XYZ file of N, CA and C in Angstrom:
402
model
N 77.629 103.734 112.941
C 78.963 103.739 112.368
C 79.489 102.310 112.295
N 80.071 101.952 111.194
C 80.595 100.611 110.992
C 81.936 100.469 111.692
N 82.148 99.329 112.314
C 83.416 99.054 112.968
C 84.306 98.287 111.998
N 85.394 98.880 111.578
C 86.320 98.235 110.651
C 87.475 97.634 111.441
N 87.199 96.595 112.196
C 88.218 95.993 113.044
C 88.579 94.600 112.607
N 88.637 93.677 113.584
C 89.061 92.314 113.302
C 88.142 91.612 112.321
N 86.861 91.885 112.395
C 85.916 91.270 111.462
C 86.341 91.574 110.036
N 86.751 92.794 109.792
C 87.146 93.205 108.453
C 88.484 92.608 108.066
N 89.344 92.389 109.040
C 90.612 91.728 108.783
C 90.352 90.355 108.171
N 89.382 89.624 108.749
C 89.007 88.314 108.213
C 88.448 88.454 106.808
N 87.573 89.439 106.603
C 86.962 89.631 105.293
C 88.021 89.948 104.250
N 89.042 90.719 104.624
C 90.104 91.056 103.679
C 90.875 89.797 103.297
N 91.277 89.018 104.286
C 92.039 87.803 103.982
C 91.218 86.856 103.123
N 89.925 86.789 103.395
C 89.049 85.901 102.655
C 88.834 86.409 101.238
N 88.787 87.721 101.060
C 88.404 88.260 99.759
C 89.576 88.533 98.826
N 90.765 88.759 99.362
C 91.907 89.051 98.503
C 92.401 87.749 97.899
N 92.389 87.702 96.602
C 92.791 86.487 95.898
C 94.286 86.520 95.639
N 94.951 85.494 96.102
C 96.387 85.393 95.878
C 96.637 84.516 94.659
N 97.690 84.816 93.901
C 97.978 84.000 92.721
C 98.266 82.559 93.119
N 97.740 81.636 92.344
C 97.971 80.219 92.602
C 98.967 79.685 91.586
N 99.873 78.863 92.054
C 100.846 78.229 91.178
C 100.477 76.752 91.091
N 100.359 76.235 89.899
C 100.044 74.818 89.732
C 100.987 74.211 88.709
N 101.061 72.908 88.697
C 101.904 72.222 87.717
C 101.435 72.512 86.308
N 100.143 72.659 86.125
C 99.606 72.967 84.796
C 100.211 74.268 84.274
N 100.276 75.285 85.127
C 100.863 76.560 84.710
C 102.349 76.423 84.423
N 103.025 75.590 85.184
C 104.462 75.428 85.005
C 104.807 74.650 83.749
N 103.860 73.867 83.207
C 104.128 73.038 82.043
C 103.739 73.701 80.728
N 103.288 74.945 80.728
C 102.950 75.648 79.482
C 104.207 75.847 78.657
N 104.030 76.050 77.350
C 105.235 76.240 76.535
C 105.869 77.591 76.840
N 107.139 77.722 76.512
C 107.901 78.908 76.880
C 107.372 80.180 76.254
N 106.853 80.109 75.030
C 106.331 81.315 74.391
C 105.158 81.889 75.159
N 104.230 81.048 75.579
C 103.090 81.531 76.351
C 103.533 82.116 77.675
N 104.485 81.471 78.333
C 104.985 81.985 79.603
C 105.652 83.337 79.418
N 106.449 83.478 78.367
C 107.122 84.750 78.126
C 106.122 85.855 77.840
N 105.097 85.566 77.030
C 104.084 86.578 76.735
C 103.313 86.965 77.981
N 102.942 85.986 78.800
C 102.221 86.275 80.033
C 103.083 87.074 80.991
N 104.361 86.716 81.103
C 105.259 87.445 81.988
C 105.432 88.881 81.534
N 105.577 89.087 80.216
C 105.739 90.445 79.710
C 104.498 91.281 79.983
N 103.312 90.717 79.764
C 102.069 91.438 80.029
C 101.927 91.735 81.508
N 102.252 90.752 82.325
C 102.149 90.912 83.767
C 103.104 91.995 84.258
N 104.338 91.966 83.768
C 105.322 92.967 84.162
C 104.897 94.359 83.720
N 104.351 94.471 82.519
C 103.909 95.774 82.025
C 102.784 96.318 82.892
N 101.841 95.467 83.273
C 100.740 95.890 84.138
C 101.227 96.305 85.509
N 102.188 95.547 86.027
C 102.741 95.878 87.332
C 103.461 97.216 87.284
N 104.246 97.433 86.237
C 105.012 98.673 86.148
C 104.123 99.866 85.823
N 103.025 99.638 85.138
C 102.058 100.708 84.920
C 101.500 101.172 86.261
N 101.227 100.225 87.142
C 100.751 100.560 88.486
C 101.808 101.360 89.235
N 103.061 100.948 89.100
C 104.146 101.677 89.754
C 104.231 103.108 89.235
N 104.113 103.283 87.919
C 104.166 104.628 87.328
C 103.051 105.514 87.874
N 101.892 104.917 88.114
C 100.766 105.634 88.706
C 101.176 106.227 90.055
N 101.770 105.421 90.928
C 102.203 105.903 92.238
C 103.316 106.937 92.110
N 104.235 106.690 91.196
C 105.354 107.607 91.008
C 104.877 108.968 90.498
N 103.967 108.965 89.534
C 103.444 110.222 88.990
C 102.703 111.040 90.040
N 102.038 110.362 90.959
C 101.315 111.054 92.025
C 102.235 111.435 93.185
N 103.517 111.112 93.051
C 104.526 111.411 94.066
C 104.160 110.794 95.419
N 103.733 109.543 95.379
C 103.407 108.845 96.624
C 104.293 107.608 96.783
N 105.584 107.794 96.477
C 106.579 106.743 96.688
C 107.590 107.233 97.718
N 108.239 106.279 98.382
C 109.240 106.637 99.380
C 110.600 106.863 98.720
N 111.627 107.063 99.507
C 112.965 107.319 98.992
C 113.550 106.179 98.183
N 113.049 104.973 98.397
C 113.508 103.802 97.643
C 112.647 103.524 96.423
N 111.636 104.336 96.197
C 110.777 104.176 95.033
C 109.573 103.274 95.234
N 109.354 102.802 96.455
C 108.193 101.956 96.742
C 107.008 102.829 97.158
N 105.781 102.360 96.918
C 104.614 103.122 97.379
C 104.733 103.413 98.879
N 104.387 104.629 99.260
C 104.516 105.078 100.643
C 103.139 105.109 101.311
N 103.002 104.385 102.415
C 101.722 104.266 103.111
C 101.191 105.617 103.581
N 102.040 106.419 104.204
C 101.580 107.713 104.728
C 101.183 108.669 103.611
N 101.965 108.705 102.560
C 101.631 109.592 101.441
C 100.330 109.178 100.771
N 100.125 107.873 100.599
C 98.894 107.391 99.984
C 97.692 107.695 100.876
N 97.828 107.445 102.170
C 96.735 107.748 103.104
C 96.379 109.224 103.065
N 97.390 110.073 103.064
C 97.138 111.515 103.023
C 96.432 111.906 101.730
N 96.925 111.397 100.603
C 96.329 111.751 99.315
C 94.858 111.345 99.261
N 94.534 110.173 99.783
C 93.159 109.677 99.722
C 92.222 110.381 100.696
N 92.751 110.884 101.804
C 91.874 111.402 102.862
C 91.954 112.902 103.102
N 92.854 113.595 102.433
C 93.076 115.007 102.761
C 91.831 115.877 102.630
N 90.933 115.561 101.725
C 89.740 116.384 101.527
C 88.464 115.741 102.058
N 88.584 114.630 102.751
C 87.405 113.927 103.262
C 87.145 114.357 104.697
N 85.945 114.844 104.940
C 85.573 115.298 106.283
C 84.721 114.273 107.029
N 84.075 113.374 106.297
C 83.220 112.367 106.918
C 84.093 111.315 107.600
N 83.949 111.195 108.900
C 84.826 110.341 109.704
C 84.790 108.873 109.268
N 83.608 108.330 109.023
C 83.496 106.916 108.664
C 84.210 106.615 107.341
N 84.029 107.471 106.357
C 84.685 107.272 105.070
C 86.199 107.432 105.199
N 86.609 108.422 105.958
C 88.041 108.643 106.193
C 88.668 107.409 106.859
N 87.987 106.878 107.881
C 88.488 105.683 108.570
C 88.544 104.481 107.634
N 87.557 104.385 106.759
C 87.550 103.287 105.791
C 88.793 103.348 104.900
N 89.096 104.525 104.373
C 90.283 104.668 103.525
C 91.561 104.367 104.305
N 91.647 104.869 105.519
C 92.845 104.631 106.328
C 93.017 103.135 106.612
N 91.922 102.466 106.964
C 91.989 101.027 107.232
C 92.358 100.244 105.981
N 91.796 100.637 104.853
C 92.098 99.964 103.593
C 93.591 100.042 103.291
N 94.145 101.230 103.387
C 95.572 101.418 103.107
C 96.414 100.602 104.085
N 96.075 100.663 105.363
C 96.841 99.938 106.369
C 96.798 98.428 106.125
N 95.614 97.881 105.898
C 95.483 96.441 105.671
C 96.217 96.004 104.405
N 96.091 96.781 103.355
C 96.720 96.393 102.091
C 98.237 96.515 102.141
N 98.753 97.490 102.860
C 100.206 97.568 102.993
C 100.746 96.379 103.783
N 99.975 95.887 104.746
C 100.391 94.668 105.450
C 100.439 93.494 104.481
N 99.431 93.412 103.628
C 99.361 92.312 102.660
C 100.517 92.365 101.660
N 100.856 93.542 101.147
C 101.871 93.641 100.089
C 103.292 93.704 100.631
N 103.455 93.608 101.930
C 104.801 93.640 102.502
C 105.671 92.509 101.952
N 105.041 91.427 101.511
C 105.784 90.304 100.917
C 106.426 90.671 99.583
N 106.039 91.783 98.998
C 106.532 92.192 97.679
C 107.578 93.310 97.775
N 108.233 93.465 98.924
C 109.190 94.558 99.122
C 110.413 94.463 98.207
N 110.585 93.380 97.519
C 111.740 93.206 96.637
C 111.488 93.755 95.232
N 110.232 94.093 94.911
C 109.892 94.485 93.545
C 108.872 95.619 93.562
N 109.299 96.816 93.166
C 108.418 97.999 93.180
C 107.177 97.800 92.332
N 107.378 97.228 91.154
C 106.257 97.056 90.225
C 105.236 96.064 90.768
N 105.706 94.932 91.260
C 104.793 93.915 91.796
C 104.068 94.445 93.025
N 104.787 95.145 93.890
C 104.147 95.680 95.087
C 103.069 96.698 94.720
N 103.342 97.531 93.740
C 102.374 98.542 93.304
C 101.114 97.894 92.758
N 101.290 96.892 91.913
C 100.135 96.206 91.319
C 99.309 95.487 92.386
N 99.980 94.787 93.279
C 99.270 94.061 94.336
C 98.555 95.020 95.281
N 99.128 96.190 95.504
C 98.485 97.188 96.364
C 97.175 97.670 95.747
N 97.195 97.960 94.467
C 95.971 98.394 93.786
C 94.936 97.273 93.784
N 95.371 96.051 93.497
C 94.440 94.917 93.511
C 93.838 94.724 94.898
N 94.658 94.816 95.924
C 94.188 94.637 97.293
C 93.168 95.711 97.666
N 93.461 96.958 97.339
C 92.540 98.044 97.680
C 91.205 97.870 96.961
N 91.250 97.399 95.738
C 90.020 97.152 94.984
C 89.221 96.024 95.624
N 89.898 94.927 95.972
C 89.216 93.795 96.606
C 88.647 94.186 97.965
N 89.383 94.984 98.715
C 88.913 95.437 100.029
C 87.653 96.277 99.866
N 87.658 97.162 98.885
C 86.475 97.997 98.641
C 85.287 97.139 98.224
N 85.519 96.169 97.351
C 84.430 95.274 96.928
C 83.832 94.542 98.121
N 84.687 94.066 99.012
C 84.228 93.292 100.164
C 83.480 94.157 101.174
N 83.832 95.423 101.259
C 83.268 96.294 102.285
C 82.088 97.130 101.820
N 82.000 97.389 100.539
C 81.006 98.336 100.027
C 79.824 97.600 99.416
N 78.680 97.727 100.056
C 77.471 97.072 99.558
C 77.047 97.607 98.202
N 77.392 98.845 97.907
C 76.957 99.465 96.649
C 78.045 99.438 95.576
N 79.043 98.558 95.713
C 80.150 98.488 94.752
C 79.647 98.268 93.334
N 78.773 97.297 93.152
C 78.273 96.969 91.812
C 77.548 98.150 91.184
N 76.857 98.917 91.986
C 76.095 100.058 91.480
C 77.009 101.157 90.928
N 78.155 101.362 91.561
C 79.022 102.481 91.199
C 80.326 102.088 90.524
N 80.617 100.796 90.353
C 81.922 100.392 89.833
C 82.200 100.941 88.440
N 81.203 101.005 87.581
C 81.424 101.522 86.229
C 81.764 103.000 86.244
N 81.182 103.735 87.144
C 81.471 105.154 87.244
C 82.905 105.378 87.729
N 83.392 104.492 88.597
C 84.718 104.651 89.167
C 85.839 104.277 88.219
N 85.629 103.273 87.383
C 86.733 102.729 86.605
C 86.542 102.817 85.103
N 85.722 103.696 84.621
C 85.579 103.893 83.172
C 86.293 105.135 82.735
């Protein structure tokens, strides 16, 4: 059985890519920035709608850790896989806590984090990724 403890905490921090801000990005013309912001906001809010449609948001409309954990694990009987999902949700909610001011951004970052965590932990990710996301 794999131990998903501190070692994995390091792997998550190492593997989750955070957005970088540079002067080059800040000096782009306003039209490009507006188009990128609109696309980014739409993607973030699409992620939020996903959580909302599945009824896994809290009273304030933010993704709910307990509801998401339950939804992902309710039918899983294999202990190792169940623990993996629980750890993934827990680690990613810690990571996205910085986004508590924006439902859409938090939702998008949560999905990105869970995907990165799975990539870092699953040796067979490349083999099955097309089946999961097509």
